[in-house]
Amino acid sequence: IRDRYMGNIQGSNSYQYFNMSFSGKTLCVVGSSGYLGSTICREAVTLGIKVFGVSRRGGRPENVSSPWVDQVHWVKGNAMEPRMFEKALEESDAVVHTIGTLIDTSVTKKKQPGQEGTYEQMNRDTAIAVGNRLKEFNKNKKMVYVSGSKAPPFLQRYITTKFEAEEYLKKLEGIRFTSLRPGFIYSAKERPWSVPVQVGVRAWRIGYGTLYDLVPENNFLKKMMGNFDVDYPVSLESVVDAAIVSAFDKRYDGKILTNEDMDQIKAEFNRNGRKLQQ
């Protein structure tokens, strides 16, 4: 049974949520308007966490009327300039960075690596900028970075920039750090179309692994096949729970969490009544 009370706030259509395990905790979600970021905001509020949601637009997600939206403190900010949302960072116990792009502007607009909208800026430099600002507070704050496990075909910079961000942040003194490396994230509720896609991804992963092992080493075909390697898919719920739990549970400091790790965190979190392990 969840240690949670939901009650109407007088004079509004919003709700309050309580979970003593997260009492007094504050979380800042950078990239809060996206698929993953908005879901983290929603679940964190449900658990009784005070939440700052930072995005370039700064407002609540469009076309969302659920009561939880009113409980998030929506903040306008550019992740490349974290002083724009410094108050949210300073007041938070932990930060989850969810910004990233799958197909960058070097592909869609022929921009040079490092320019606006490229993998270097979106996947790497925004995270480094936030990490550097957290370091300046000198309060040993926690940062959770949503990385990845594999790259799209022929777009290796997608994953190399994420790994570069990981390397920088895990060596950064003055902060605590955890990285999540999910595969394809699916959700029957949030993105129904992702369910059949994840079935295909899972089947491809199984078939690919079998075929890849049959091809001789140092073979051109094997090198070419490396561009089509994928990880197993993972549920949105597992990634969200792992992000929130690792933000406040010191057991995960310094860890890089895989799909399997995130599934295990979700299972343990549910067994504990969605409370942090004491």
PDB file of C-alpha atoms in Angstrom:
ATOM      1  CA  ILE A   1       0.000   0.000   0.000  1.00  0.00           C
ATOM      2  CA  ARG A   2       1.427   3.366  -0.940  1.00  0.00           C
ATOM      3  CA  ASP A   3       2.090   5.800   1.877  1.00  0.00           C
ATOM      4  CA  ARG A   4       0.241   8.483  -0.037  1.00  0.00           C
ATOM      5  CA  TYR A   5      -2.698  10.757   0.605  1.00  0.00           C
ATOM      6  CA  MET A   6      -4.442  12.581  -2.181  1.00  0.00           C
ATOM      7  CA  GLY A   7      -6.681  15.467  -1.186  1.00  0.00           C
ATOM      8  CA  ASN A   8      -8.289  18.395  -2.947  1.00  0.00           C
ATOM      9  CA  ILE A   9      -6.663  21.765  -2.231  1.00  0.00           C
ATOM     10  CA  GLN A  10      -9.322  24.212  -1.193  1.00  0.00           C
ATOM     11  CA  GLY A  11     -10.215  26.662  -3.924  1.00  0.00           C
ATOM     12  CA  SER A  12      -8.419  24.799  -6.743  1.00  0.00           C
ATOM     13  CA  ASN A  13      -8.668  21.757  -8.962  1.00  0.00           C
ATOM     14  CA  SER A  14      -5.187  20.540  -8.012  1.00  0.00           C
ATOM     15  CA  TYR A  15      -4.078  17.907  -5.557  1.00  0.00           C
ATOM     16  CA  GLN A  16      -1.465  17.331  -2.889  1.00  0.00           C
ATOM     17  CA  TYR A  17       0.418  14.069  -2.558  1.00  0.00           C
ATOM     18  CA  PHE A  18       2.343  12.732   0.395  1.00  0.00           C
ATOM     19  CA  ASN A  19       4.948  10.014   0.762  1.00  0.00           C
ATOM     20  CA  MET A  20       6.935  10.300   3.981  1.00  0.00           C
ATOM     21  CA  SER A  21       9.925   8.631   2.306  1.00  0.00           C
ATOM     22  CA  PHE A  22      10.348  11.704   0.097  1.00  0.00           C
ATOM     23  CA  SER A  23       9.253  14.306   2.627  1.00  0.00           C
ATOM     24  CA  GLY A  24      11.205  17.545   2.200  1.00  0.00           C
ATOM     25  CA  LYS A  25      12.904  16.434  -1.027  1.00  0.00           C
ATOM     26  CA  THR A  26      13.237  18.790  -3.987  1.00  0.00           C
ATOM     27  CA  LEU A  27      14.004  17.735  -7.564  1.00  0.00           C
ATOM     28  CA  CYS A  28      14.886  19.831 -10.613  1.00  0.00           C
ATOM     29  CA  VAL A  29      14.109  18.246 -13.984  1.00  0.00           C
ATOM     30  CA  VAL A  30      16.034  19.885 -16.831  1.00  0.00           C
ATOM     31  CA  GLY A  31      14.178  19.137 -20.043  1.00  0.00           C
ATOM     32  CA  SER A  32      10.784  18.900 -18.371  1.00  0.00           C
ATOM     33  CA  SER A  33       8.642  19.432 -21.460  1.00  0.00           C
ATOM     34  CA  GLY A  34       9.731  16.217 -23.163  1.00  0.00           C
ATOM     35  CA  TYR A  35       8.344  12.694 -23.107  1.00  0.00           C
ATOM     36  CA  LEU A  36      10.632  11.467 -20.339  1.00  0.00           C
ATOM     37  CA  GLY A  37      11.088  14.732 -18.440  1.00  0.00           C
ATOM     38  CA  SER A  38       7.367  15.446 -18.072  1.00  0.00           C
ATOM     39  CA  THR A  39       6.710  11.899 -16.872  1.00  0.00           C
ATOM     40  CA  ILE A  40       9.449  12.228 -14.239  1.00  0.00           C
ATOM     41  CA  CYS A  41       7.826  15.481 -13.079  1.00  0.00           C
ATOM     42  CA  ARG A  42       4.433  13.794 -12.830  1.00  0.00           C
ATOM     43  CA  GLU A  43       5.630  10.794 -10.847  1.00  0.00           C
ATOM     44  CA  ALA A  44       7.869  12.880  -8.577  1.00  0.00           C
ATOM     45  CA  VAL A  45       4.926  15.120  -7.649  1.00  0.00           C
ATOM     46  CA  THR A  46       2.825  12.027  -6.990  1.00  0.00           C
ATOM     47  CA  LEU A  47       5.496  10.855  -4.537  1.00  0.00           C
ATOM     48  CA  GLY A  48       5.360  14.146  -2.626  1.00  0.00           C
ATOM     49  CA  ILE A  49       8.543  15.669  -4.024  1.00  0.00           C
ATOM     50  CA  LYS A  50       8.749  19.382  -4.702  1.00  0.00           C
ATOM     51  CA  VAL A  51       9.524  19.670  -8.404  1.00  0.00           C
ATOM     52  CA  PHE A  52      11.038  22.378 -10.587  1.00  0.00           C
ATOM     53  CA  GLY A  53      10.481  21.728 -14.294  1.00  0.00           C
ATOM     54  CA  VAL A  54      12.945  23.595 -16.522  1.00  0.00           C
ATOM     55  CA  SER A  55      12.453  23.986 -20.269  1.00  0.00           C
ATOM     56  CA  ARG A  56      13.176  26.566 -22.944  1.00  0.00           C
ATOM     57  CA  ARG A  57       9.506  27.463 -23.173  1.00  0.00           C
ATOM     58  CA  GLY A  58       9.028  27.561 -19.432  1.00  0.00           C
ATOM     59  CA  GLY A  59       5.342  26.737 -19.311  1.00  0.00           C
ATOM     60  CA  ARG A  60       3.353  23.664 -18.458  1.00  0.00           C
ATOM     61  CA  PRO A  61       3.197  20.940 -21.134  1.00  0.00           C
ATOM     62  CA  GLU A  62       0.681  21.637 -23.863  1.00  0.00           C
ATOM     63  CA  ASN A  63      -2.554  19.646 -23.975  1.00  0.00           C
ATOM     64  CA  VAL A  64      -2.104  18.381 -20.397  1.00  0.00           C
ATOM     65  CA  SER A  65      -4.892  19.174 -17.952  1.00  0.00           C
ATOM     66  CA  SER A  66      -4.181  16.662 -15.185  1.00  0.00           C
ATOM     67  CA  PRO A  67      -4.028  18.000 -11.602  1.00  0.00           C
ATOM     68  CA  TRP A  68      -0.353  17.123 -11.135  1.00  0.00           C
ATOM     69  CA  VAL A  69       0.650  19.826 -13.619  1.00  0.00           C
ATOM     70  CA  ASP A  70      -0.389  22.543 -11.179  1.00  0.00           C
ATOM     71  CA  GLN A  71       1.989  21.165  -8.535  1.00  0.00           C
ATOM     72  CA  VAL A  72       5.143  21.583 -10.660  1.00  0.00           C
ATOM     73  CA  HIS A  73       7.059  24.866 -10.523  1.00  0.00           C
ATOM     74  CA  TRP A  74       7.579  25.499 -14.239  1.00  0.00           C
ATOM     75  CA  VAL A  75      10.720  27.518 -14.996  1.00  0.00           C
ATOM     76  CA  LYS A  76      11.951  28.993 -18.265  1.00  0.00           C
ATOM     77  CA  GLY A  77      15.624  28.366 -18.894  1.00  0.00           C
ATOM     78  CA  ASN A  78      18.302  27.508 -21.434  1.00  0.00           C
ATOM     79  CA  ALA A  79      20.413  24.588 -20.229  1.00  0.00           C
ATOM     80  CA  MET A  80      23.463  26.165 -21.838  1.00  0.00           C
ATOM     81  CA  GLU A  81      22.969  29.101 -19.454  1.00  0.00           C
ATOM     82  CA  PRO A  82      22.057  27.492 -16.121  1.00  0.00           C
ATOM     83  CA  ARG A  83      22.260  30.804 -14.265  1.00  0.00           C
ATOM     84  CA  MET A  84      18.861  31.515 -15.866  1.00  0.00           C
ATOM     85  CA  PHE A  85      17.361  28.905 -13.508  1.00  0.00           C
ATOM     86  CA  GLU A  86      19.924  29.131 -10.740  1.00  0.00           C
ATOM     87  CA  LYS A  87      17.308  29.409  -7.989  1.00  0.00           C
ATOM     88  CA  ALA A  88      15.763  26.090  -9.007  1.00  0.00           C
ATOM     89  CA  LEU A  89      19.177  24.390  -9.053  1.00  0.00           C
ATOM     90  CA  GLU A  90      20.200  25.848  -5.707  1.00  0.00           C
ATOM     91  CA  GLU A  91      16.977  24.859  -3.957  1.00  0.00           C
ATOM     92  CA  SER A  92      17.013  21.296  -5.309  1.00  0.00           C
ATOM     93  CA  ASP A  93      18.591  18.301  -3.626  1.00  0.00           C
ATOM     94  CA  ALA A  94      19.040  16.621  -7.003  1.00  0.00           C
ATOM     95  CA  VAL A  95      18.850  17.362 -10.719  1.00  0.00           C
ATOM     96  CA  VAL A  96      17.765  15.031 -13.526  1.00  0.00           C
ATOM     97  CA  HIS A  97      19.021  16.000 -16.979  1.00  0.00           C
ATOM     98  CA  THR A  98      16.817  14.606 -19.760  1.00  0.00           C
ATOM     99  CA  ILE A  99      17.777  16.840 -22.704  1.00  0.00           C
ATOM    100  CA  GLY A 100      18.949  15.098 -25.843  1.00  0.00           C
ATOM    101  CA  THR A 101      18.236  14.603 -29.525  1.00  0.00           C
ATOM    102  CA  LEU A 102      18.067  11.438 -31.597  1.00  0.00           C
ATOM    103  CA  ILE A 103      18.544  13.067 -35.022  1.00  0.00           C
ATOM    104  CA  ASP A 104      20.539  16.288 -34.713  1.00  0.00           C
ATOM    105  CA  THR A 105      20.820  19.450 -36.809  1.00  0.00           C
ATOM    106  CA  SER A 106      24.005  18.257 -38.510  1.00  0.00           C
ATOM    107  CA  VAL A 107      21.683  15.796 -40.261  1.00  0.00           C
ATOM    108  CA  THR A 108      18.533  17.892 -40.652  1.00  0.00           C
ATOM    109  CA  LYS A 109      20.096  21.330 -41.255  1.00  0.00           C
ATOM    110  CA  LYS A 110      23.703  20.512 -42.226  1.00  0.00           C
ATOM    111  CA  LYS A 111      25.098  22.329 -39.189  1.00  0.00           C
ATOM    112  CA  GLN A 112      28.644  21.736 -38.014  1.00  0.00           C
ATOM    113  CA  PRO A 113      29.301  19.592 -34.923  1.00  0.00           C
ATOM    114  CA  GLY A 114      29.072  21.772 -31.825  1.00  0.00           C
ATOM    115  CA  GLN A 115      26.601  24.236 -33.274  1.00  0.00           C
ATOM    116  CA  GLU A 116      23.078  24.713 -31.952  1.00  0.00           C
ATOM    117  CA  GLY A 117      20.964  21.590 -32.021  1.00  0.00           C
ATOM    118  CA  THR A 118      23.821  19.186 -32.721  1.00  0.00           C
ATOM    119  CA  TYR A 119      24.659  16.142 -30.637  1.00  0.00           C
ATOM    120  CA  GLU A 120      27.620  17.968 -29.124  1.00  0.00           C
ATOM    121  CA  GLN A 121      25.434  20.763 -27.811  1.00  0.00           C
ATOM    122  CA  MET A 122      22.242  18.893 -26.936  1.00  0.00           C
ATOM    123  CA  ASN A 123      23.567  15.593 -25.622  1.00  0.00           C
ATOM    124  CA  ARG A 124      26.860  16.729 -24.110  1.00  0.00           C
ATOM    125  CA  ASP A 125      27.339  20.454 -23.566  1.00  0.00           C
ATOM    126  CA  THR A 126      23.979  21.134 -21.880  1.00  0.00           C
ATOM    127  CA  ALA A 127      24.736  18.442 -19.294  1.00  0.00           C
ATOM    128  CA  ILE A 128      28.266  19.718 -18.721  1.00  0.00           C
ATOM    129  CA  ALA A 129      26.978  23.272 -18.245  1.00  0.00           C
ATOM    130  CA  VAL A 130      24.475  22.145 -15.602  1.00  0.00           C
ATOM    131  CA  GLY A 131      27.089  19.986 -13.866  1.00  0.00           C
ATOM    132  CA  ASN A 132      29.568  22.861 -13.723  1.00  0.00           C
ATOM    133  CA  ARG A 133      26.975  25.127 -12.133  1.00  0.00           C
ATOM    134  CA  LEU A 134      26.113  22.491  -9.521  1.00  0.00           C
ATOM    135  CA  LYS A 135      29.801  22.178  -8.708  1.00  0.00           C
ATOM    136  CA  GLU A 136      29.990  25.918  -8.003  1.00  0.00           C
ATOM    137  CA  PHE A 137      27.421  25.574  -5.214  1.00  0.00           C
ATOM    138  CA  ASN A 138      29.891  23.262  -3.439  1.00  0.00           C
ATOM    139  CA  LYS A 139      27.031  21.416  -1.719  1.00  0.00           C
ATOM    140  CA  ASN A 140      27.651  17.898  -3.057  1.00  0.00           C
ATOM    141  CA  LYS A 141      24.395  17.960  -5.014  1.00  0.00           C
ATOM    142  CA  LYS A 142      23.270  14.951  -7.013  1.00  0.00           C
ATOM    143  CA  MET A 143      22.975  14.881 -10.797  1.00  0.00           C
ATOM    144  CA  VAL A 144      21.278  12.092 -12.743  1.00  0.00           C
ATOM    145  CA  TYR A 145      22.098  12.093 -16.457  1.00  0.00           C
ATOM    146  CA  VAL A 146      19.925  10.250 -18.972  1.00  0.00           C
ATOM    147  CA  SER A 147      22.461   8.820 -21.400  1.00  0.00           C
ATOM    148  CA  GLY A 148      21.938   5.964 -23.845  1.00  0.00           C
ATOM    149  CA  SER A 149      23.219   2.511 -24.660  1.00  0.00           C
ATOM    150  CA  LYS A 150      23.407   2.385 -28.470  1.00  0.00           C
ATOM    151  CA  ALA A 151      23.449   4.792 -31.426  1.00  0.00           C
ATOM    152  CA  PRO A 152      21.041   5.012 -34.365  1.00  0.00           C
ATOM    153  CA  PRO A 153      22.466   3.488 -37.604  1.00  0.00           C
ATOM    154  CA  PHE A 154      25.472   5.458 -38.917  1.00  0.00           C
ATOM    155  CA  LEU A 155      25.007   8.182 -36.245  1.00  0.00           C
ATOM    156  CA  GLN A 156      27.719   7.247 -33.766  1.00  0.00           C
ATOM    157  CA  ARG A 157      28.057  10.836 -32.525  1.00  0.00           C
ATOM    158  CA  TYR A 158      24.698  10.367 -30.811  1.00  0.00           C
ATOM    159  CA  ILE A 159      26.239   7.942 -28.339  1.00  0.00           C
ATOM    160  CA  THR A 160      29.841   9.204 -28.273  1.00  0.00           C
ATOM    161  CA  THR A 161      28.658  12.644 -27.122  1.00  0.00           C
ATOM    162  CA  LYS A 162      26.592  11.049 -24.356  1.00  0.00           C
ATOM    163  CA  PHE A 163      29.563   8.980 -23.219  1.00  0.00           C
ATOM    164  CA  GLU A 164      31.742  12.109 -23.279  1.00  0.00           C
ATOM    165  CA  ALA A 165      29.244  13.835 -20.982  1.00  0.00           C
ATOM    166  CA  GLU A 166      29.313  10.828 -18.642  1.00  0.00           C
ATOM    167  CA  GLU A 167      33.108  10.857 -18.474  1.00  0.00           C
ATOM    168  CA  TYR A 168      33.196  14.558 -17.676  1.00  0.00           C
ATOM    169  CA  LEU A 169      30.466  14.478 -15.044  1.00  0.00           C
ATOM    170  CA  LYS A 170      31.666  11.415 -13.163  1.00  0.00           C
ATOM    171  CA  LYS A 171      35.068  13.094 -12.696  1.00  0.00           C
ATOM    172  CA  LEU A 172      33.570  16.431 -11.651  1.00  0.00           C
ATOM    173  CA  GLU A 173      34.379  17.191  -8.030  1.00  0.00           C
ATOM    174  CA  GLY A 174      31.709  18.662  -5.795  1.00  0.00           C
ATOM    175  CA  ILE A 175      28.746  16.726  -7.199  1.00  0.00           C
ATOM    176  CA  ARG A 176      27.425  13.165  -6.960  1.00  0.00           C
ATOM    177  CA  PHE A 177      26.564  11.500 -10.246  1.00  0.00           C
ATOM    178  CA  THR A 178      24.536   8.633 -11.726  1.00  0.00           C
ATOM    179  CA  SER A 179      24.023   7.832 -15.392  1.00  0.00           C
ATOM    180  CA  LEU A 180      21.093   5.949 -16.917  1.00  0.00           C
ATOM    181  CA  ARG A 181      21.697   4.061 -20.170  1.00  0.00           C
ATOM    182  CA  PRO A 182      18.275   3.069 -21.497  1.00  0.00           C
ATOM    183  CA  GLY A 183      17.538   1.384 -24.786  1.00  0.00           C
ATOM    184  CA  PHE A 184      14.384   2.251 -26.729  1.00  0.00           C
ATOM    185  CA  ILE A 185      11.874   3.600 -24.179  1.00  0.00           C
ATOM    186  CA  TYR A 186       8.310   2.422 -24.696  1.00  0.00           C
ATOM    187  CA  SER A 187       4.996   3.160 -22.980  1.00  0.00           C
ATOM    188  CA  ALA A 188       1.559   1.774 -23.780  1.00  0.00           C
ATOM    189  CA  LYS A 189      -0.067   4.719 -21.991  1.00  0.00           C
ATOM    190  CA  GLU A 190       2.027   7.669 -23.159  1.00  0.00           C
ATOM    191  CA  ARG A 191       2.999   6.430 -26.628  1.00  0.00           C
ATOM    192  CA  PRO A 192       0.836   3.497 -27.752  1.00  0.00           C
ATOM    193  CA  TRP A 193       2.694   3.319 -31.082  1.00  0.00           C
ATOM    194  CA  SER A 194       5.900   2.511 -29.183  1.00  0.00           C
ATOM    195  CA  VAL A 195       4.588  -0.911 -28.093  1.00  0.00           C
ATOM    196  CA  PRO A 196       4.680  -2.592 -31.520  1.00  0.00           C
ATOM    197  CA  VAL A 197       7.968  -0.799 -32.185  1.00  0.00           C
ATOM    198  CA  GLN A 198       9.521  -2.279 -29.046  1.00  0.00           C
ATOM    199  CA  VAL A 199       8.399  -5.740 -30.147  1.00  0.00           C
ATOM    200  CA  GLY A 200      10.278  -5.203 -33.398  1.00  0.00           C
ATOM    201  CA  VAL A 201      13.330  -3.829 -31.581  1.00  0.00           C
ATOM    202  CA  ARG A 202      13.367  -6.829 -29.257  1.00  0.00           C
ATOM    203  CA  ALA A 203      13.088  -9.282 -32.162  1.00  0.00           C
ATOM    204  CA  TRP A 204      15.841  -7.446 -34.050  1.00  0.00           C
ATOM    205  CA  ARG A 205      18.108  -7.575 -30.998  1.00  0.00           C
ATOM    206  CA  ILE A 206      17.654 -11.332 -30.656  1.00  0.00           C
ATOM    207  CA  GLY A 207      18.160 -12.017 -34.368  1.00  0.00           C
ATOM    208  CA  TYR A 208      21.025  -9.556 -34.686  1.00  0.00           C
ATOM    209  CA  GLY A 209      22.917 -11.101 -31.784  1.00  0.00           C
ATOM    210  CA  THR A 210      22.642 -14.564 -33.285  1.00  0.00           C
ATOM    211  CA  LEU A 211      23.736 -13.463 -36.768  1.00  0.00           C
ATOM    212  CA  TYR A 212      26.539 -11.218 -35.493  1.00  0.00           C
ATOM    213  CA  ASP A 213      28.126 -14.125 -33.632  1.00  0.00           C
ATOM    214  CA  LEU A 214      28.184 -16.196 -36.838  1.00  0.00           C
ATOM    215  CA  VAL A 215      30.117 -13.633 -38.882  1.00  0.00           C
ATOM    216  CA  PRO A 216      33.931 -14.020 -38.734  1.00  0.00           C
ATOM    217  CA  GLU A 217      35.990 -11.380 -36.935  1.00  0.00           C
ATOM    218  CA  ASN A 218      37.699  -8.654 -38.996  1.00  0.00           C
ATOM    219  CA  ASN A 219      35.107  -9.164 -41.697  1.00  0.00           C
ATOM    220  CA  PHE A 220      33.703  -6.146 -43.600  1.00  0.00           C
ATOM    221  CA  LEU A 221      30.164  -7.421 -43.050  1.00  0.00           C
ATOM    222  CA  LYS A 222      30.741  -7.564 -39.297  1.00  0.00           C
ATOM    223  CA  LYS A 223      32.003  -3.992 -39.272  1.00  0.00           C
ATOM    224  CA  MET A 224      28.990  -2.878 -41.277  1.00  0.00           C
ATOM    225  CA  MET A 225      26.640  -4.752 -38.962  1.00  0.00           C
ATOM    226  CA  GLY A 226      28.035  -2.771 -36.051  1.00  0.00           C
ATOM    227  CA  ASN A 227      26.041   0.219 -37.322  1.00  0.00           C
ATOM    228  CA  PHE A 228      22.794  -1.650 -36.717  1.00  0.00           C
ATOM    229  CA  ASP A 229      23.393  -2.856 -33.173  1.00  0.00           C
ATOM    230  CA  VAL A 230      20.533  -2.106 -30.774  1.00  0.00           C
ATOM    231  CA  ASP A 231      19.842  -2.683 -27.103  1.00  0.00           C
ATOM    232  CA  TYR A 232      16.741  -4.321 -25.706  1.00  0.00           C
ATOM    233  CA  PRO A 233      13.847  -1.903 -25.097  1.00  0.00           C
ATOM    234  CA  VAL A 234      12.927  -0.709 -21.599  1.00  0.00           C
ATOM    235  CA  SER A 235       9.656   0.585 -20.176  1.00  0.00           C
ATOM    236  CA  LEU A 236       9.137   4.262 -19.467  1.00  0.00           C
ATOM    237  CA  GLU A 237       8.128   3.330 -15.917  1.00  0.00           C
ATOM    238  CA  SER A 238      11.479   1.658 -15.253  1.00  0.00           C
ATOM    239  CA  VAL A 239      13.461   4.660 -16.473  1.00  0.00           C
ATOM    240  CA  VAL A 240      11.311   7.137 -14.510  1.00  0.00           C
ATOM    241  CA  ASP A 241      11.553   5.150 -11.274  1.00  0.00           C
ATOM    242  CA  ALA A 242      15.307   4.695 -11.703  1.00  0.00           C
ATOM    243  CA  ALA A 243      15.779   8.428 -12.280  1.00  0.00           C
ATOM    244  CA  ILE A 244      13.853   9.388  -9.138  1.00  0.00           C
ATOM    245  CA  VAL A 245      15.235   6.679  -6.859  1.00  0.00           C
ATOM    246  CA  SER A 246      18.858   7.185  -7.917  1.00  0.00           C
ATOM    247  CA  ALA A 247      18.455  10.934  -7.407  1.00  0.00           C
ATOM    248  CA  PHE A 248      17.905  10.399  -3.672  1.00  0.00           C
ATOM    249  CA  ASP A 249      19.421   6.988  -2.896  1.00  0.00           C
ATOM    250  CA  LYS A 250      23.171   7.214  -2.329  1.00  0.00           C
ATOM    251  CA  ARG A 251      23.634   3.538  -3.168  1.00  0.00           C
ATOM    252  CA  TYR A 252      23.587   4.572  -6.815  1.00  0.00           C
ATOM    253  CA  ASP A 253      26.162   7.352  -6.589  1.00  0.00           C
ATOM    254  CA  GLY A 254      28.849   6.827  -9.222  1.00  0.00           C
ATOM    255  CA  LYS A 255      26.872   4.084 -10.965  1.00  0.00           C
ATOM    256  CA  ILE A 256      26.017   3.604 -14.626  1.00  0.00           C
ATOM    257  CA  LEU A 257      22.628   1.889 -14.766  1.00  0.00           C
ATOM    258  CA  THR A 258      21.594  -0.437 -17.602  1.00  0.00           C
ATOM    259  CA  ASN A 259      18.110  -1.562 -18.667  1.00  0.00           C
ATOM    260  CA  GLU A 260      18.377  -4.526 -16.309  1.00  0.00           C
ATOM    261  CA  ASP A 261      19.465  -2.300 -13.433  1.00  0.00           C
ATOM    262  CA  MET A 262      16.531   0.053 -14.028  1.00  0.00           C
ATOM    263  CA  ASP A 263      14.057  -2.827 -14.151  1.00  0.00           C
ATOM    264  CA  GLN A 264      15.448  -4.088 -10.836  1.00  0.00           C
ATOM    265  CA  ILE A 265      15.166  -0.652  -9.238  1.00  0.00           C
ATOM    266  CA  LYS A 266      11.540  -0.407 -10.338  1.00  0.00           C
ATOM    267  CA  ALA A 267      10.765  -3.862  -8.934  1.00  0.00           C
ATOM    268  CA  GLU A 268      12.449  -3.108  -5.603  1.00  0.00           C
ATOM    269  CA  PHE A 269      10.775   0.297  -5.385  1.00  0.00           C
ATOM    270  CA  ASN A 270       7.362  -1.298  -5.872  1.00  0.00           C
ATOM    271  CA  ARG A 271       8.091  -4.053  -3.330  1.00  0.00           C
ATOM    272  CA  ASN A 272       8.956  -1.338  -0.808  1.00  0.00           C
ATOM    273  CA  GLY A 273       5.609   0.377  -1.328  1.00  0.00           C
ATOM    274  CA  ARG A 274       7.273   3.029  -3.517  1.00  0.00           C
ATOM    275  CA  LYS A 275       9.389   4.229  -0.627  1.00  0.00           C
ATOM    276  CA  LEU A 276      13.126   4.734  -0.517  1.00  0.00           C
ATOM    277  CA  GLN A 277      15.047   1.926   1.122  1.00  0.00           C
ATOM    278  CA  GLN A 278      16.108   3.020   4.589  1.00  0.00           C
TER     279      GLN A 278
END
